[in-house]
Amino acid sequence: MKSQEIRKEVNLVEDVTRIVETIHGQPYYSNKQLAKAFSVSEGTVCRRKKGIEKERKRYGNYAIISSGTNLYAYIDYDKYYKDLEDPIMRKHVPDYDPMQVAEACGYGKRVRMLK
């Protein structure tokens, strides 16, 4: 009897619980989208993109494509651009890890919300 009651309660909880998965389907953003997302001007976005282009060795050939800028490369560069431009501080900047940035952004995490 108890196991049936527990199953009913679990089913009831699952019925009233909605699972929302965070999915970032498009990792490339336009200048306008980046400016809005980071509350900066489009001029700032353009300066960051030029910096990303200079850091091709760090971010690879696909950080900036015709349809936009890779969100994770932009986030990383936005965080470390001052240190990357300084030859002494550059040594202390961690390697670029897009999976770590994606994880920090919540990619692939599940959130449970009650209805």
CSV table of N, CA and C in Angstrom, one decimal:
chain,number,residue,atom,x,y,z
A,1,MET,N,0.8,-1.2,0.0
A,1,MET,CA,0.0,0.0,0.0
A,1,MET,C,0.8,1.3,0.0
A,2,LYS,N,1.9,1.2,0.8
A,2,LYS,CA,2.7,2.4,0.9
A,2,LYS,C,3.4,2.8,-0.4
A,3,SER,N,3.9,1.8,-1.1
A,3,SER,CA,4.7,2.0,-2.3
A,3,SER,C,3.7,2.6,-3.4
A,4,GLN,N,2.4,2.2,-3.4
A,4,GLN,CA,1.5,2.7,-4.3
A,4,GLN,C,1.2,4.2,-4.0
A,5,GLU,N,1.1,4.5,-2.7
A,5,GLU,CA,0.8,5.9,-2.3
A,5,GLU,C,2.0,6.8,-2.7
A,6,ILE,N,3.2,6.2,-2.5
A,6,ILE,CA,4.4,7.0,-2.9
A,6,ILE,C,4.4,7.3,-4.4
A,7,ARG,N,4.1,6.2,-5.2
A,7,ARG,CA,4.0,6.4,-6.6
A,7,ARG,C,3.0,7.4,-7.0
A,8,LYS,N,1.9,7.4,-6.4
A,8,LYS,CA,0.8,8.4,-6.7
A,8,LYS,C,1.3,9.8,-6.4
A,9,GLU,N,2.0,9.9,-5.3
A,9,GLU,CA,2.5,11.3,-4.9
A,9,GLU,C,3.6,11.7,-5.9
A,10,VAL,N,4.4,10.8,-6.3
A,10,VAL,CA,5.5,11.2,-7.2
A,10,VAL,C,4.8,11.6,-8.6
A,11,ASN,N,3.9,10.8,-9.0
A,11,ASN,CA,3.2,11.1,-10.3
A,11,ASN,C,2.5,12.5,-10.1
A,12,LEU,N,1.9,12.7,-9.0
A,12,LEU,CA,1.2,14.0,-8.8
A,12,LEU,C,2.2,15.2,-8.8
A,13,VAL,N,3.3,15.0,-8.2
A,13,VAL,CA,4.4,16.0,-8.2
A,13,VAL,C,4.8,16.2,-9.6
A,14,GLU,N,5.1,15.1,-10.4
A,14,GLU,CA,5.5,15.3,-11.8
A,14,GLU,C,4.4,15.9,-12.6
A,15,ASP,N,3.2,15.7,-12.3
A,15,ASP,CA,2.1,16.3,-13.1
A,15,ASP,C,2.1,17.8,-12.9
A,16,VAL,N,2.4,18.3,-11.7
A,16,VAL,CA,2.3,19.7,-11.4
A,16,VAL,C,3.7,20.4,-11.6
A,17,THR,N,4.7,19.6,-12.0
A,17,THR,CA,6.0,20.1,-12.2
A,17,THR,C,6.3,20.2,-13.6
A,18,ARG,N,6.8,21.3,-14.0
A,18,ARG,CA,7.2,21.5,-15.4
A,18,ARG,C,8.7,21.6,-15.5
A,19,ILE,N,9.4,20.9,-16.4
A,19,ILE,CA,10.8,20.9,-16.6
A,19,ILE,C,11.2,21.8,-17.7
A,20,VAL,N,12.0,22.8,-17.4
A,20,VAL,CA,12.4,23.7,-18.5
A,20,VAL,C,13.9,23.5,-18.7
A,21,GLU,N,14.3,23.2,-19.9
A,21,GLU,CA,15.7,23.1,-20.2
A,21,GLU,C,16.2,24.4,-20.9
A,22,THR,N,17.3,24.8,-20.4
A,22,THR,CA,17.9,26.0,-21.0
A,22,THR,C,18.7,25.5,-22.3
A,23,ILE,N,18.2,26.1,-23.4
A,23,ILE,CA,18.8,25.7,-24.7
A,23,ILE,C,19.3,26.9,-25.4
A,24,HIS,N,20.5,27.1,-25.7
A,24,HIS,CA,21.0,28.2,-26.5
A,24,HIS,C,21.2,27.6,-27.9
A,25,GLY,N,20.2,27.8,-28.7
A,25,GLY,CA,20.2,27.2,-30.1
A,25,GLY,C,21.1,27.9,-31.0
A,26,GLN,N,21.3,29.2,-30.8
A,26,GLN,CA,22.1,29.9,-31.7
A,26,GLN,C,23.3,30.6,-31.0
A,27,PRO,N,24.5,30.0,-31.1
A,27,PRO,CA,25.6,30.6,-30.4
A,27,PRO,C,26.2,31.8,-31.0
A,28,TYR,N,25.7,32.2,-32.2
A,28,TYR,CA,26.2,33.4,-32.9
A,28,TYR,C,25.2,34.6,-32.8
A,29,TYR,N,25.7,35.7,-32.4
A,29,TYR,CA,24.9,36.9,-32.1
A,29,TYR,C,25.3,38.0,-33.0
A,30,SER,N,24.4,38.8,-33.5
A,30,SER,CA,24.7,40.0,-34.3
A,30,SER,C,25.3,41.1,-33.3
A,31,ASN,N,25.8,42.2,-33.9
A,31,ASN,CA,26.3,43.3,-33.0
A,31,ASN,C,25.2,43.8,-32.2
A,32,LYS,N,24.1,44.0,-32.8
A,32,LYS,CA,22.9,44.6,-32.1
A,32,LYS,C,22.5,43.7,-30.9
A,33,GLN,N,22.4,42.4,-31.2
A,33,GLN,CA,22.0,41.4,-30.1
A,33,GLN,C,23.1,41.4,-29.0
A,34,LEU,N,24.3,41.5,-29.3
A,34,LEU,CA,25.4,41.5,-28.3
A,34,LEU,C,25.3,42.8,-27.5
A,35,ALA,N,25.1,43.9,-28.2
A,35,ALA,CA,25.0,45.2,-27.5
A,35,ALA,C,23.8,45.2,-26.5
A,36,LYS,N,22.7,44.7,-26.9
A,36,LYS,CA,21.5,44.6,-26.0
A,36,LYS,C,21.7,43.6,-24.9
A,37,ALA,N,22.3,42.5,-25.2
A,37,ALA,CA,22.5,41.4,-24.1
A,37,ALA,C,23.5,41.9,-23.1
A,38,PHE,N,24.5,42.7,-23.4
A,38,PHE,CA,25.5,43.1,-22.5
A,38,PHE,C,25.4,44.5,-22.1
A,39,SER,N,24.3,45.2,-22.5
A,39,SER,CA,24.1,46.6,-22.1
A,39,SER,C,25.3,47.5,-22.4
A,40,VAL,N,25.8,47.4,-23.7
A,40,VAL,CA,26.9,48.2,-24.1
A,40,VAL,C,26.5,48.8,-25.5
A,41,SER,N,27.3,49.7,-26.0
A,41,SER,CA,27.0,50.3,-27.3
A,41,SER,C,27.5,49.4,-28.4
A,42,GLU,N,27.0,49.6,-29.6
A,42,GLU,CA,27.5,48.8,-30.7
A,42,GLU,C,28.9,49.1,-31.0
A,43,GLY,N,29.4,50.3,-30.7
A,43,GLY,CA,30.8,50.6,-30.8
A,43,GLY,C,31.7,49.8,-30.0
A,44,THR,N,31.2,49.5,-28.7
A,44,THR,CA,32.0,48.7,-27.8
A,44,THR,C,32.0,47.3,-28.4
A,45,VAL,N,30.9,46.8,-28.9
A,45,VAL,CA,30.9,45.4,-29.5
A,45,VAL,C,31.9,45.4,-30.6
A,46,CYS,N,31.9,46.4,-31.5
A,46,CYS,CA,32.9,46.4,-32.6
A,46,CYS,C,34.3,46.4,-32.1
A,47,ARG,N,34.6,47.1,-31.1
A,47,ARG,CA,36.0,47.1,-30.5
A,47,ARG,C,36.3,45.7,-30.0
A,48,ARG,N,35.4,45.0,-29.3
A,48,ARG,CA,35.6,43.7,-28.8
A,48,ARG,C,35.8,42.7,-29.9
A,49,LYS,N,35.0,42.9,-31.0
A,49,LYS,CA,35.2,42.0,-32.1
A,49,LYS,C,36.5,42.1,-32.8
A,50,LYS,N,37.0,43.3,-32.9
A,50,LYS,CA,38.4,43.5,-33.4
A,50,LYS,C,39.4,42.8,-32.6
A,51,GLY,N,39.2,42.9,-31.2
A,51,GLY,CA,40.1,42.2,-30.3
A,51,GLY,C,40.1,40.7,-30.5
A,52,ILE,N,38.8,40.2,-30.7
A,52,ILE,CA,38.7,38.7,-30.9
A,52,ILE,C,39.4,38.3,-32.2
A,53,GLU,N,39.3,39.1,-33.2
A,53,GLU,CA,39.9,38.8,-34.5
A,53,GLU,C,41.5,38.8,-34.3
A,54,LYS,N,42.0,39.6,-33.5
A,54,LYS,CA,43.4,39.6,-33.2
A,54,LYS,C,43.8,38.4,-32.4
A,55,GLU,N,42.9,37.8,-31.7
A,55,GLU,CA,43.2,36.6,-30.9
A,55,GLU,C,42.7,35.3,-31.6
A,56,ARG,N,42.9,35.3,-32.9
A,56,ARG,CA,42.5,34.1,-33.7
A,56,ARG,C,43.1,32.8,-33.1
A,57,LYS,N,44.3,32.9,-32.6
A,57,LYS,CA,45.0,31.7,-32.1
A,57,LYS,C,44.2,31.2,-30.9
A,58,ARG,N,43.7,32.1,-30.1
A,58,ARG,CA,43.0,31.8,-28.8
A,58,ARG,C,41.6,31.3,-29.2
A,59,TYR,N,40.9,31.9,-30.1
A,59,TYR,CA,39.4,31.7,-30.3
A,59,TYR,C,39.1,30.8,-31.5
A,60,GLY,N,40.1,30.7,-32.4
A,60,GLY,CA,39.9,29.9,-33.6
A,60,GLY,C,39.4,30.7,-34.8
A,61,ASN,N,39.2,30.0,-35.9
A,61,ASN,CA,38.7,30.7,-37.1
A,61,ASN,C,37.3,30.9,-37.2
A,62,TYR,N,36.5,30.3,-36.3
A,62,TYR,CA,35.0,30.4,-36.4
A,62,TYR,C,34.4,31.3,-35.2
A,63,ALA,N,35.2,32.1,-34.6
A,63,ALA,CA,34.7,32.9,-33.5
A,63,ALA,C,33.8,34.0,-34.1
A,64,ILE,N,34.2,34.5,-35.3
A,64,ILE,CA,33.5,35.5,-36.0
A,64,ILE,C,33.2,35.0,-37.4
A,65,ILE,N,31.9,34.9,-37.8
A,65,ILE,CA,31.6,34.5,-39.1
A,65,ILE,C,30.6,35.5,-39.7
A,66,SER,N,30.2,35.4,-40.9
A,66,SER,CA,29.4,36.4,-41.5
A,66,SER,C,28.1,36.7,-40.8
A,67,SER,N,27.5,35.6,-40.2
A,67,SER,CA,26.2,35.8,-39.5
A,67,SER,C,26.3,36.4,-38.1
A,68,GLY,N,27.6,36.5,-37.6
A,68,GLY,CA,27.7,37.0,-36.2
A,68,GLY,C,29.0,36.6,-35.5
A,69,THR,N,28.9,36.8,-34.2
A,69,THR,CA,30.1,36.6,-33.3
A,69,THR,C,29.7,35.5,-32.3
A,70,ASN,N,30.6,34.5,-32.1
A,70,ASN,CA,30.3,33.4,-31.2
A,70,ASN,C,30.1,34.0,-29.8
A,71,LEU,N,29.0,33.7,-29.2
A,71,LEU,CA,28.7,34.2,-27.8
A,71,LEU,C,29.7,33.9,-26.8
A,72,TYR,N,30.2,32.7,-26.8
A,72,TYR,CA,31.2,32.3,-25.8
A,72,TYR,C,32.5,32.9,-25.9
A,73,ALA,N,33.0,33.1,-27.2
A,73,ALA,CA,34.2,33.8,-27.4
A,73,ALA,C,34.1,35.3,-27.0
A,74,TYR,N,32.9,35.9,-27.3
A,74,TYR,CA,32.7,37.3,-26.9
A,74,TYR,C,32.7,37.4,-25.3
A,75,ILE,N,32.0,36.5,-24.6
A,75,ILE,CA,32.0,36.5,-23.2
A,75,ILE,C,33.4,36.4,-22.6
A,76,ASP,N,34.2,35.5,-23.1
A,76,ASP,CA,35.5,35.3,-22.6
A,76,ASP,C,36.4,36.5,-22.9
A,77,TYR,N,36.3,37.1,-24.1
A,77,TYR,CA,37.1,38.2,-24.5
A,77,TYR,C,36.7,39.5,-23.6
A,78,ASP,N,35.4,39.6,-23.4
A,78,ASP,CA,34.9,40.7,-22.6
A,78,ASP,C,35.4,40.7,-21.2
A,79,LYS,N,35.6,39.5,-20.7
A,79,LYS,CA,36.1,39.3,-19.3
A,79,LYS,C,37.6,39.6,-19.3
A,80,TYR,N,38.4,39.1,-20.3
A,80,TYR,CA,39.8,39.2,-20.2
A,80,TYR,C,40.5,40.1,-21.1
A,81,TYR,N,39.8,41.0,-21.9
A,81,TYR,CA,40.4,41.8,-22.9
A,81,TYR,C,41.6,42.7,-22.4
A,82,LYS,N,41.4,43.3,-21.2
A,82,LYS,CA,42.5,44.1,-20.7
A,82,LYS,C,43.7,43.3,-20.4
A,83,ASP,N,43.5,42.2,-19.8
A,83,ASP,CA,44.7,41.3,-19.5
A,83,ASP,C,45.3,40.7,-20.8
A,84,LEU,N,44.5,40.4,-21.8
A,84,LEU,CA,45.1,39.9,-23.0
A,84,LEU,C,45.9,41.0,-23.7
A,85,GLU,N,45.6,42.2,-23.6
A,85,GLU,CA,46.3,43.3,-24.2
A,85,GLU,C,47.6,43.7,-23.5
A,86,ASP,N,47.7,43.2,-22.3
A,86,ASP,CA,48.9,43.5,-21.4
A,86,ASP,C,49.9,42.3,-21.5
A,87,PRO,N,51.1,42.5,-22.0
A,87,PRO,CA,52.0,41.3,-22.2
A,87,PRO,C,52.3,40.6,-20.9
A,88,ILE,N,52.4,41.4,-19.8
A,88,ILE,CA,52.7,40.8,-18.5
A,88,ILE,C,51.5,40.0,-17.9
A,89,MET,N,50.3,40.7,-17.9
A,89,MET,CA,49.1,40.0,-17.4
A,89,MET,C,48.6,38.9,-18.3
A,90,ARG,N,48.9,38.9,-19.5
A,90,ARG,CA,48.5,37.9,-20.5
A,90,ARG,C,48.9,36.5,-20.0
A,91,LYS,N,50.0,36.4,-19.4
A,91,LYS,CA,50.5,35.1,-18.9
A,91,LYS,C,49.6,34.5,-17.8
A,92,HIS,N,48.8,35.3,-17.2
A,92,HIS,CA,47.9,34.8,-16.1
A,92,HIS,C,46.5,34.6,-16.6
A,93,VAL,N,46.2,34.8,-17.8
A,93,VAL,CA,44.9,34.5,-18.4
A,93,VAL,C,44.7,33.0,-18.6
A,94,PRO,N,43.7,32.4,-18.1
A,94,PRO,CA,43.5,31.0,-18.3
A,94,PRO,C,43.2,30.7,-19.8
A,95,ASP,N,43.5,29.5,-20.3
A,95,ASP,CA,43.1,29.1,-21.6
A,95,ASP,C,41.7,29.2,-21.9
A,96,TYR,N,41.3,29.5,-23.1
A,96,TYR,CA,39.9,29.7,-23.5
A,96,TYR,C,39.3,28.3,-23.5
A,97,ASP,N,38.2,28.1,-22.8
A,97,ASP,CA,37.5,26.8,-22.7
A,97,ASP,C,36.0,27.1,-23.0
A,98,PRO,N,35.5,27.0,-24.2
A,98,PRO,CA,34.1,27.3,-24.5
A,98,PRO,C,33.1,26.5,-23.7
A,99,MET,N,33.5,25.2,-23.4
A,99,MET,CA,32.6,24.4,-22.6
A,99,MET,C,32.4,25.0,-21.2
A,100,GLN,N,33.4,25.5,-20.6
A,100,GLN,CA,33.4,26.1,-19.3
A,100,GLN,C,32.5,27.4,-19.3
A,101,VAL,N,32.7,28.2,-20.4
A,101,VAL,CA,31.8,29.4,-20.5
A,101,VAL,C,30.4,29.0,-20.7
A,102,ALA,N,30.1,28.0,-21.6
A,102,ALA,CA,28.8,27.5,-21.8
A,102,ALA,C,28.1,27.0,-20.5
A,103,GLU,N,28.9,26.3,-19.7
A,103,GLU,CA,28.4,25.8,-18.5
A,103,GLU,C,28.0,26.9,-17.5
A,104,ALA,N,28.9,27.9,-17.5
A,104,ALA,CA,28.6,29.1,-16.6
A,104,ALA,C,27.4,29.8,-17.1
A,105,CYS,N,27.1,29.7,-18.4
A,105,CYS,CA,25.9,30.4,-18.9
A,105,CYS,C,24.6,29.6,-18.7
A,106,GLY,N,24.8,28.4,-18.2
A,106,GLY,CA,23.6,27.5,-17.9
A,106,GLY,C,23.2,26.6,-19.0
A,107,TYR,N,24.0,26.5,-20.0
A,107,TYR,CA,23.7,25.6,-21.1
A,107,TYR,C,23.6,24.2,-20.7
A,108,GLY,N,22.5,23.5,-21.0
A,108,GLY,CA,22.3,22.1,-20.7
A,108,GLY,C,21.8,21.8,-19.3
A,109,LYS,N,21.5,22.9,-18.5
A,109,LYS,CA,21.0,22.6,-17.2
A,109,LYS,C,19.5,22.6,-17.2
A,110,ARG,N,19.0,21.8,-16.2
A,110,ARG,CA,17.5,21.7,-16.1
A,110,ARG,C,17.1,22.5,-14.9
A,111,VAL,N,16.0,23.1,-15.1
A,111,VAL,CA,15.4,23.9,-13.9
A,111,VAL,C,14.0,23.4,-13.8
A,112,ARG,N,13.6,23.1,-12.5
A,112,ARG,CA,12.2,22.6,-12.2
A,112,ARG,C,11.4,23.8,-11.7
A,113,MET,N,10.3,24.0,-12.3
A,113,MET,CA,9.4,25.1,-11.8
A,113,MET,C,8.0,24.5,-11.5
A,114,LEU,N,7.5,24.9,-10.4
A,114,LEU,CA,6.1,24.5,-10.1
A,114,LEU,C,5.1,25.3,-10.9
A,115,LYS,N,4.1,24.7,-11.3
A,115,LYS,CA,3.0,25.4,-12.1
A,115,LYS,C,2.2,26.3,-11.1
